[in-house]
PDB file of C-alpha atoms in Angstrom:
ATOM      1  CA  UNK A   1     -31.921 220.731-165.401  1.00  0.00           C
ATOM      2  CA  UNK A   2     -32.701 220.597-161.728  1.00  0.00           C
ATOM      3  CA  UNK A   3     -35.387 217.886-161.588  1.00  0.00           C
ATOM      4  CA  UNK A   4     -36.092 218.180-157.858  1.00  0.00           C
ATOM      5  CA  UNK A   5     -36.537 221.958-158.116  1.00  0.00           C
ATOM      6  CA  UNK A   6     -38.640 221.586-161.154  1.00  0.00           C
ATOM      7  CA  UNK A   7     -41.035 219.055-159.569  1.00  0.00           C
ATOM      8  CA  UNK A   8     -41.360 221.204-156.496  1.00  0.00           C
ATOM      9  CA  UNK A   9     -42.254 224.201-158.666  1.00  0.00           C
ATOM     10  CA  UNK A  10     -44.927 222.123-160.670  1.00  0.00           C
ATOM     11  CA  UNK A  11     -46.429 220.803-157.399  1.00  0.00           C
ATOM     12  CA  UNK A  12     -46.755 224.349-155.999  1.00  0.00           C
ATOM     13  CA  UNK A  13     -48.116 225.851-159.175  1.00  0.00           C
ATOM     14  CA  UNK A  14     -50.608 223.111-160.226  1.00  0.00           C
ATOM     15  CA  UNK A  15     -52.369 220.778-157.804  1.00  0.00           C
ATOM     16  CA  UNK A  16     -53.400 218.377-160.563  1.00  0.00           C
ATOM     17  CA  UNK A  17     -49.922 218.100-161.852  1.00  0.00           C
ATOM     18  CA  UNK A  18     -48.868 217.425-158.255  1.00  0.00           C
ATOM     19  CA  UNK A  19     -51.156 214.387-158.422  1.00  0.00           C
ATOM     20  CA  UNK A  20     -49.467 213.001-161.455  1.00  0.00           C
ATOM     21  CA  UNK A  21     -46.094 213.563-159.887  1.00  0.00           C
ATOM     22  CA  UNK A  22     -47.127 211.626-156.779  1.00  0.00           C
ATOM     23  CA  UNK A  23     -48.612 208.819-158.954  1.00  0.00           C
ATOM     24  CA  UNK A  24     -45.717 208.188-161.430  1.00  0.00           C
ATOM     25  CA  UNK A  25     -42.013 207.619-161.019  1.00  0.00           C
ATOM     26  CA  UNK A  26     -39.489 210.505-161.088  1.00  0.00           C
ATOM     27  CA  UNK A  27     -38.162 211.096-164.547  1.00  0.00           C
ATOM     28  CA  UNK A  28     -34.560 210.564-165.492  1.00  0.00           C
ATOM     29  CA  UNK A  29     -32.916 212.875-167.968  1.00  0.00           C
ATOM     30  CA  UNK A  30     -29.354 212.036-168.885  1.00  0.00           C
ATOM     31  CA  UNK A  31     -27.306 214.497-171.007  1.00  0.00           C
ATOM     32  CA  UNK A  32     -25.992 212.996-174.280  1.00  0.00           C
ATOM     33  CA  UNK A  33     -22.758 214.535-175.532  1.00  0.00           C
ATOM     34  CA  UNK A  34     -22.665 212.728-178.852  1.00  0.00           C
ATOM     35  CA  UNK A  35     -24.943 215.164-180.735  1.00  0.00           C
ATOM     36  CA  UNK A  36     -24.479 213.382-184.062  1.00  0.00           C
ATOM     37  CA  UNK A  37     -25.598 210.010-182.612  1.00  0.00           C
ATOM     38  CA  UNK A  38     -28.610 211.650-180.908  1.00  0.00           C
ATOM     39  CA  UNK A  39     -29.859 213.114-184.200  1.00  0.00           C
ATOM     40  CA  UNK A  40     -29.235 209.910-186.236  1.00  0.00           C
ATOM     41  CA  UNK A  41     -31.051 207.873-183.555  1.00  0.00           C
ATOM     42  CA  UNK A  42     -33.995 210.315-183.595  1.00  0.00           C
ATOM     43  CA  UNK A  43     -34.294 209.892-187.413  1.00  0.00           C
ATOM     44  CA  UNK A  44     -34.071 206.116-187.195  1.00  0.00           C
ATOM     45  CA  UNK A  45     -36.778 206.006-184.513  1.00  0.00           C
ATOM     46  CA  UNK A  46     -39.215 208.392-186.271  1.00  0.00           C
ATOM     47  CA  UNK A  47     -42.678 206.972-187.035  1.00  0.00           C
ATOM     48  CA  UNK A  48     -41.693 203.374-186.211  1.00  0.00           C
ATOM     49  CA  UNK A  49     -42.380 201.119-183.249  1.00  0.00           C
ATOM     50  CA  UNK A  50     -39.650 200.933-180.552  1.00  0.00           C
ATOM     51  CA  UNK A  51     -38.869 197.307-181.467  1.00  0.00           C
ATOM     52  CA  UNK A  52     -38.587 197.774-185.249  1.00  0.00           C
ATOM     53  CA  UNK A  53     -36.493 200.905-184.872  1.00  0.00           C
ATOM     54  CA  UNK A  54     -34.154 199.355-182.303  1.00  0.00           C
ATOM     55  CA  UNK A  55     -33.494 196.471-184.770  1.00  0.00           C
ATOM     56  CA  UNK A  56     -32.686 198.873-187.553  1.00  0.00           C
ATOM     57  CA  UNK A  57     -30.490 201.003-185.302  1.00  0.00           C
ATOM     58  CA  UNK A  58     -28.432 197.957-184.230  1.00  0.00           C
ATOM     59  CA  UNK A  59     -28.024 196.948-187.848  1.00  0.00           C
ATOM     60  CA  UNK A  60     -26.959 200.431-188.844  1.00  0.00           C
ATOM     61  CA  UNK A  61     -24.197 200.384-186.077  1.00  0.00           C
ATOM     62  CA  UNK A  62     -23.163 196.939-187.299  1.00  0.00           C
ATOM     63  CA  UNK A  63     -22.268 198.458-190.720  1.00  0.00           C
ATOM     64  CA  UNK A  64     -19.250 199.985-189.075  1.00  0.00           C
ATOM     65  CA  UNK A  65     -16.220 198.190-187.597  1.00  0.00           C
ATOM     66  CA  UNK A  66     -15.512 200.805-184.957  1.00  0.00           C
ATOM     67  CA  UNK A  67     -16.613 199.992-181.424  1.00  0.00           C
ATOM     68  CA  UNK A  68     -17.941 203.461-180.844  1.00  0.00           C
ATOM     69  CA  UNK A  69     -20.646 205.223-182.723  1.00  0.00           C
ATOM     70  CA  UNK A  70     -19.452 206.065-186.299  1.00  0.00           C
ATOM     71  CA  UNK A  71     -18.283 209.577-186.995  1.00  0.00           C
ATOM     72  CA  UNK A  72     -19.957 211.744-189.655  1.00  0.00           C
ATOM     73  CA  UNK A  73     -17.105 210.843-192.031  1.00  0.00           C
ATOM     74  CA  UNK A  74     -17.570 207.103-191.487  1.00  0.00           C
ATOM     75  CA  UNK A  75     -21.249 207.497-192.334  1.00  0.00           C
ATOM     76  CA  UNK A  76     -20.503 209.485-195.483  1.00  0.00           C
ATOM     77  CA  UNK A  77     -18.231 206.614-196.652  1.00  0.00           C
ATOM     78  CA  UNK A  78     -21.294 204.426-196.814  1.00  0.00           C
ATOM     79  CA  UNK A  79     -23.473 204.603-199.937  1.00  0.00           C
ATOM     80  CA  UNK A  80     -27.171 205.361-199.915  1.00  0.00           C
ATOM     81  CA  UNK A  81     -27.739 201.696-200.866  1.00  0.00           C
ATOM     82  CA  UNK A  82     -25.656 200.441-197.913  1.00  0.00           C
ATOM     83  CA  UNK A  83     -27.682 202.549-195.497  1.00  0.00           C
ATOM     84  CA  UNK A  84     -30.898 201.280-197.143  1.00  0.00           C
ATOM     85  CA  UNK A  85     -29.744 197.689-196.694  1.00  0.00           C
ATOM     86  CA  UNK A  86     -30.204 197.768-192.920  1.00  0.00           C
ATOM     87  CA  UNK A  87     -33.941 198.598-193.273  1.00  0.00           C
ATOM     88  CA  UNK A  88     -33.876 202.397-193.489  1.00  0.00           C
ATOM     89  CA  UNK A  89     -36.351 204.039-195.866  1.00  0.00           C
ATOM     90  CA  UNK A  90     -35.078 206.032-198.874  1.00  0.00           C
ATOM     91  CA  UNK A  91     -35.892 209.249-197.005  1.00  0.00           C
ATOM     92  CA  UNK A  92     -34.236 208.262-193.756  1.00  0.00           C
ATOM     93  CA  UNK A  93     -31.055 207.128-195.510  1.00  0.00           C
ATOM     94  CA  UNK A  94     -30.865 210.517-197.251  1.00  0.00           C
ATOM     95  CA  UNK A  95     -31.563 212.367-194.009  1.00  0.00           C
ATOM     96  CA  UNK A  96     -28.769 210.538-192.251  1.00  0.00           C
ATOM     97  CA  UNK A  97     -26.370 211.549-194.989  1.00  0.00           C
ATOM     98  CA  UNK A  98     -27.649 215.164-194.722  1.00  0.00           C
ATOM     99  CA  UNK A  99     -26.969 215.134-190.934  1.00  0.00           C
ATOM    100  CA  UNK A 100     -23.453 213.745-191.489  1.00  0.00           C
ATOM    101  CA  UNK A 101     -22.775 216.439-194.062  1.00  0.00           C
ATOM    102  CA  UNK A 102     -24.000 219.139-191.696  1.00  0.00           C
ATOM    103  CA  UNK A 103     -21.684 217.964-188.906  1.00  0.00           C
ATOM    104  CA  UNK A 104     -18.741 217.785-191.357  1.00  0.00           C
ATOM    105  CA  UNK A 105     -19.446 221.265-192.627  1.00  0.00           C
ATOM    106  CA  UNK A 106     -19.678 222.724-189.115  1.00  0.00           C
ATOM    107  CA  UNK A 107     -23.308 223.669-189.542  1.00  0.00           C
ATOM    108  CA  UNK A 108     -23.987 222.079-186.157  1.00  0.00           C
ATOM    109  CA  UNK A 109     -21.505 223.866-183.914  1.00  0.00           C
ATOM    110  CA  UNK A 110     -19.498 222.089-181.158  1.00  0.00           C
ATOM    111  CA  UNK A 111     -20.837 224.665-178.767  1.00  0.00           C
ATOM    112  CA  UNK A 112     -24.526 223.968-179.542  1.00  0.00           C
ATOM    113  CA  UNK A 113     -25.154 223.294-175.865  1.00  0.00           C
ATOM    114  CA  UNK A 114     -24.335 226.911-175.012  1.00  0.00           C
ATOM    115  CA  UNK A 115     -26.910 228.586-177.453  1.00  0.00           C
ATOM    116  CA  UNK A 116     -30.533 229.302-176.673  1.00  0.00           C
ATOM    117  CA  UNK A 117     -33.408 226.944-177.373  1.00  0.00           C
ATOM    118  CA  UNK A 118     -34.783 228.941-180.342  1.00  0.00           C
ATOM    119  CA  UNK A 119     -31.296 229.131-181.896  1.00  0.00           C
ATOM    120  CA  UNK A 120     -30.822 225.405-181.494  1.00  0.00           C
ATOM    121  CA  UNK A 121     -34.131 224.803-183.340  1.00  0.00           C
ATOM    122  CA  UNK A 122     -33.163 227.251-186.032  1.00  0.00           C
ATOM    123  CA  UNK A 123     -29.725 225.661-186.522  1.00  0.00           C
ATOM    124  CA  UNK A 124     -30.988 222.012-186.577  1.00  0.00           C
ATOM    125  CA  UNK A 125     -34.015 222.637-188.877  1.00  0.00           C
ATOM    126  CA  UNK A 126     -31.694 223.959-191.604  1.00  0.00           C
ATOM    127  CA  UNK A 127     -30.695 220.274-192.146  1.00  0.00           C
ATOM    128  CA  UNK A 128     -33.230 218.575-194.478  1.00  0.00           C
ATOM    129  CA  UNK A 129     -34.918 215.794-192.503  1.00  0.00           C
ATOM    130  CA  UNK A 130     -34.676 217.468-189.126  1.00  0.00           C
ATOM    131  CA  UNK A 131     -37.982 219.164-188.384  1.00  0.00           C
ATOM    132  CA  UNK A 132     -39.077 221.228-185.302  1.00  0.00           C
ATOM    133  CA  UNK A 133     -40.249 218.015-183.501  1.00  0.00           C
ATOM    134  CA  UNK A 134     -36.861 216.360-183.820  1.00  0.00           C
ATOM    135  CA  UNK A 135     -35.093 219.568-182.710  1.00  0.00           C
ATOM    136  CA  UNK A 136     -37.423 219.743-179.635  1.00  0.00           C
ATOM    137  CA  UNK A 137     -36.699 216.101-178.675  1.00  0.00           C
ATOM    138  CA  UNK A 138     -32.998 216.947-179.030  1.00  0.00           C
ATOM    139  CA  UNK A 139     -33.454 219.915-176.683  1.00  0.00           C
ATOM    140  CA  UNK A 140     -35.331 217.787-174.162  1.00  0.00           C
ATOM    141  CA  UNK A 141     -33.434 214.477-174.119  1.00  0.00           C
ATOM    142  CA  UNK A 142     -29.948 215.401-175.362  1.00  0.00           C
ATOM    143  CA  UNK A 143     -29.420 218.813-174.045  1.00  0.00           C
ATOM    144  CA  UNK A 144     -31.838 218.469-171.045  1.00  0.00           C
ATOM    145  CA  UNK A 145     -33.349 221.957-171.559  1.00  0.00           C
ATOM    146  CA  UNK A 146     -35.930 222.497-168.795  1.00  0.00           C
ATOM    147  CA  UNK A 147     -38.637 224.481-170.647  1.00  0.00           C
ATOM    148  CA  UNK A 148     -39.418 222.803-173.943  1.00  0.00           C
ATOM    149  CA  UNK A 149     -43.114 222.208-174.793  1.00  0.00           C
ATOM    150  CA  UNK A 150     -43.585 220.197-177.999  1.00  0.00           C
ATOM    151  CA  UNK A 151     -47.162 221.131-178.778  1.00  0.00           C
ATOM    152  CA  UNK A 152     -47.196 219.375-182.165  1.00  0.00           C
ATOM    153  CA  UNK A 153     -46.440 216.029-180.561  1.00  0.00           C
ATOM    154  CA  UNK A 154     -49.525 213.807-180.578  1.00  0.00           C
ATOM    155  CA  UNK A 155     -48.703 212.195-177.213  1.00  0.00           C
ATOM    156  CA  UNK A 156     -48.488 215.632-175.652  1.00  0.00           C
ATOM    157  CA  UNK A 157     -51.673 216.672-177.290  1.00  0.00           C
ATOM    158  CA  UNK A 158     -53.457 213.550-176.038  1.00  0.00           C
ATOM    159  CA  UNK A 159     -51.995 213.947-172.550  1.00  0.00           C
ATOM    160  CA  UNK A 160     -53.110 217.569-172.460  1.00  0.00           C
ATOM    161  CA  UNK A 161     -56.647 216.592-173.520  1.00  0.00           C
ATOM    162  CA  UNK A 162     -56.728 214.001-170.694  1.00  0.00           C
ATOM    163  CA  UNK A 163     -55.203 216.341-168.145  1.00  0.00           C
ATOM    164  CA  UNK A 164     -57.682 219.143-168.767  1.00  0.00           C
ATOM    165  CA  UNK A 165     -60.533 216.686-169.542  1.00  0.00           C
ATOM    166  CA  UNK A 166     -61.256 218.406-172.930  1.00  0.00           C
ATOM    167  CA  UNK A 167     -63.733 217.064-175.458  1.00  0.00           C
ATOM    168  CA  UNK A 168     -61.223 217.255-178.322  1.00  0.00           C
ATOM    169  CA  UNK A 169     -57.564 217.634-179.024  1.00  0.00           C
ATOM    170  CA  UNK A 170     -56.525 221.208-178.143  1.00  0.00           C
ATOM    171  CA  UNK A 171     -54.835 223.659-180.530  1.00  0.00           C
ATOM    172  CA  UNK A 172     -51.278 224.974-179.939  1.00  0.00           C
ATOM    173  CA  UNK A 173     -52.473 228.415-178.743  1.00  0.00           C
ATOM    174  CA  UNK A 174     -54.786 226.744-176.120  1.00  0.00           C
ATOM    175  CA  UNK A 175     -51.975 224.576-175.006  1.00  0.00           C
ATOM    176  CA  UNK A 176     -49.422 227.343-174.595  1.00  0.00           C
ATOM    177  CA  UNK A 177     -51.913 229.453-172.671  1.00  0.00           C
ATOM    178  CA  UNK A 178     -53.029 226.758-170.225  1.00  0.00           C
ATOM    179  CA  UNK A 179     -49.477 225.540-169.703  1.00  0.00           C
ATOM    180  CA  UNK A 180     -48.365 228.981-168.425  1.00  0.00           C
ATOM    181  CA  UNK A 181     -48.167 227.866-164.788  1.00  0.00           C
ATOM    182  CA  UNK A 182     -45.657 225.046-165.741  1.00  0.00           C
ATOM    183  CA  UNK A 183     -43.064 227.614-167.039  1.00  0.00           C
ATOM    184  CA  UNK A 184     -40.064 227.302-166.711  1.00  0.00           C
ATOM    185  CA  UNK A 185     -40.313 223.471-166.357  1.00  0.00           C
ATOM    186  CA  UNK A 186     -42.488 222.492-169.240  1.00  0.00           C
ATOM    187  CA  UNK A 187     -40.067 219.724-170.195  1.00  0.00           C
ATOM    188  CA  UNK A 188     -40.911 217.897-166.915  1.00  0.00           C
ATOM    189  CA  UNK A 189     -44.636 218.635-167.286  1.00  0.00           C
ATOM    190  CA  UNK A 190     -44.504 217.167-170.841  1.00  0.00           C
ATOM    191  CA  UNK A 191     -42.871 214.063-169.487  1.00  0.00           C
ATOM    192  CA  UNK A 192     -45.813 213.567-167.132  1.00  0.00           C
ATOM    193  CA  UNK A 193     -48.317 214.220-169.951  1.00  0.00           C
ATOM    194  CA  UNK A 194     -46.734 211.348-171.902  1.00  0.00           C
ATOM    195  CA  UNK A 195     -46.956 209.163-168.757  1.00  0.00           C
ATOM    196  CA  UNK A 196     -50.605 210.091-168.339  1.00  0.00           C
ATOM    197  CA  UNK A 197     -51.349 208.739-171.859  1.00  0.00           C
ATOM    198  CA  UNK A 198     -49.492 205.457-171.092  1.00  0.00           C
ATOM    199  CA  UNK A 199     -51.530 205.196-167.846  1.00  0.00           C
ATOM    200  CA  UNK A 200     -53.076 203.686-165.935  1.00  0.00           C
ATOM    201  CA  UNK A 201     -54.379 206.662-164.162  1.00  0.00           C
ATOM    202  CA  UNK A 202     -57.808 208.021-163.194  1.00  0.00           C
ATOM    203  CA  UNK A 203     -58.642 211.440-161.662  1.00  0.00           C
TER     204      UNK A 203
END
């Protein structure tokens, strides 16, 4: 993703977005090549505060003697109870085993970075525990795809409401329609909507 080109496009197409870009720092997107780790991390961090999930994530990694992130096979060697022992919920422990099985079975192809966004979502959501939101975060922050717009994300919905000064949280169709000027850089626009929620910012 060409961040500078994307920011230039957003500034030209949308004056209000240009104000956010001027106000907040430039985003950083670093490609992650360990796809297994990225998905496991996403599951660990789901629906938990950053601090709690970081603690559980470190404990999870400490289960393994290897210095690098464990392989799918390493993870499958650990029992459900062992995964639970680091603070993972029943569901999350199962999901992590599901992801490890999917990688071992080749369900997640090595060449996932070369297929289209919709195909990536289709592929990942066949794994029980990986929903569309997790797949979208994977597209944005692991593969750095430039035009992902996670309309079901509460932070994005709130940011959108603030951005357009709406009385209530918008629905997906409204969001897609109003975000048309941000195409093909909706990933960057989304990042600024998240920042708008964090604030502080006033129009």
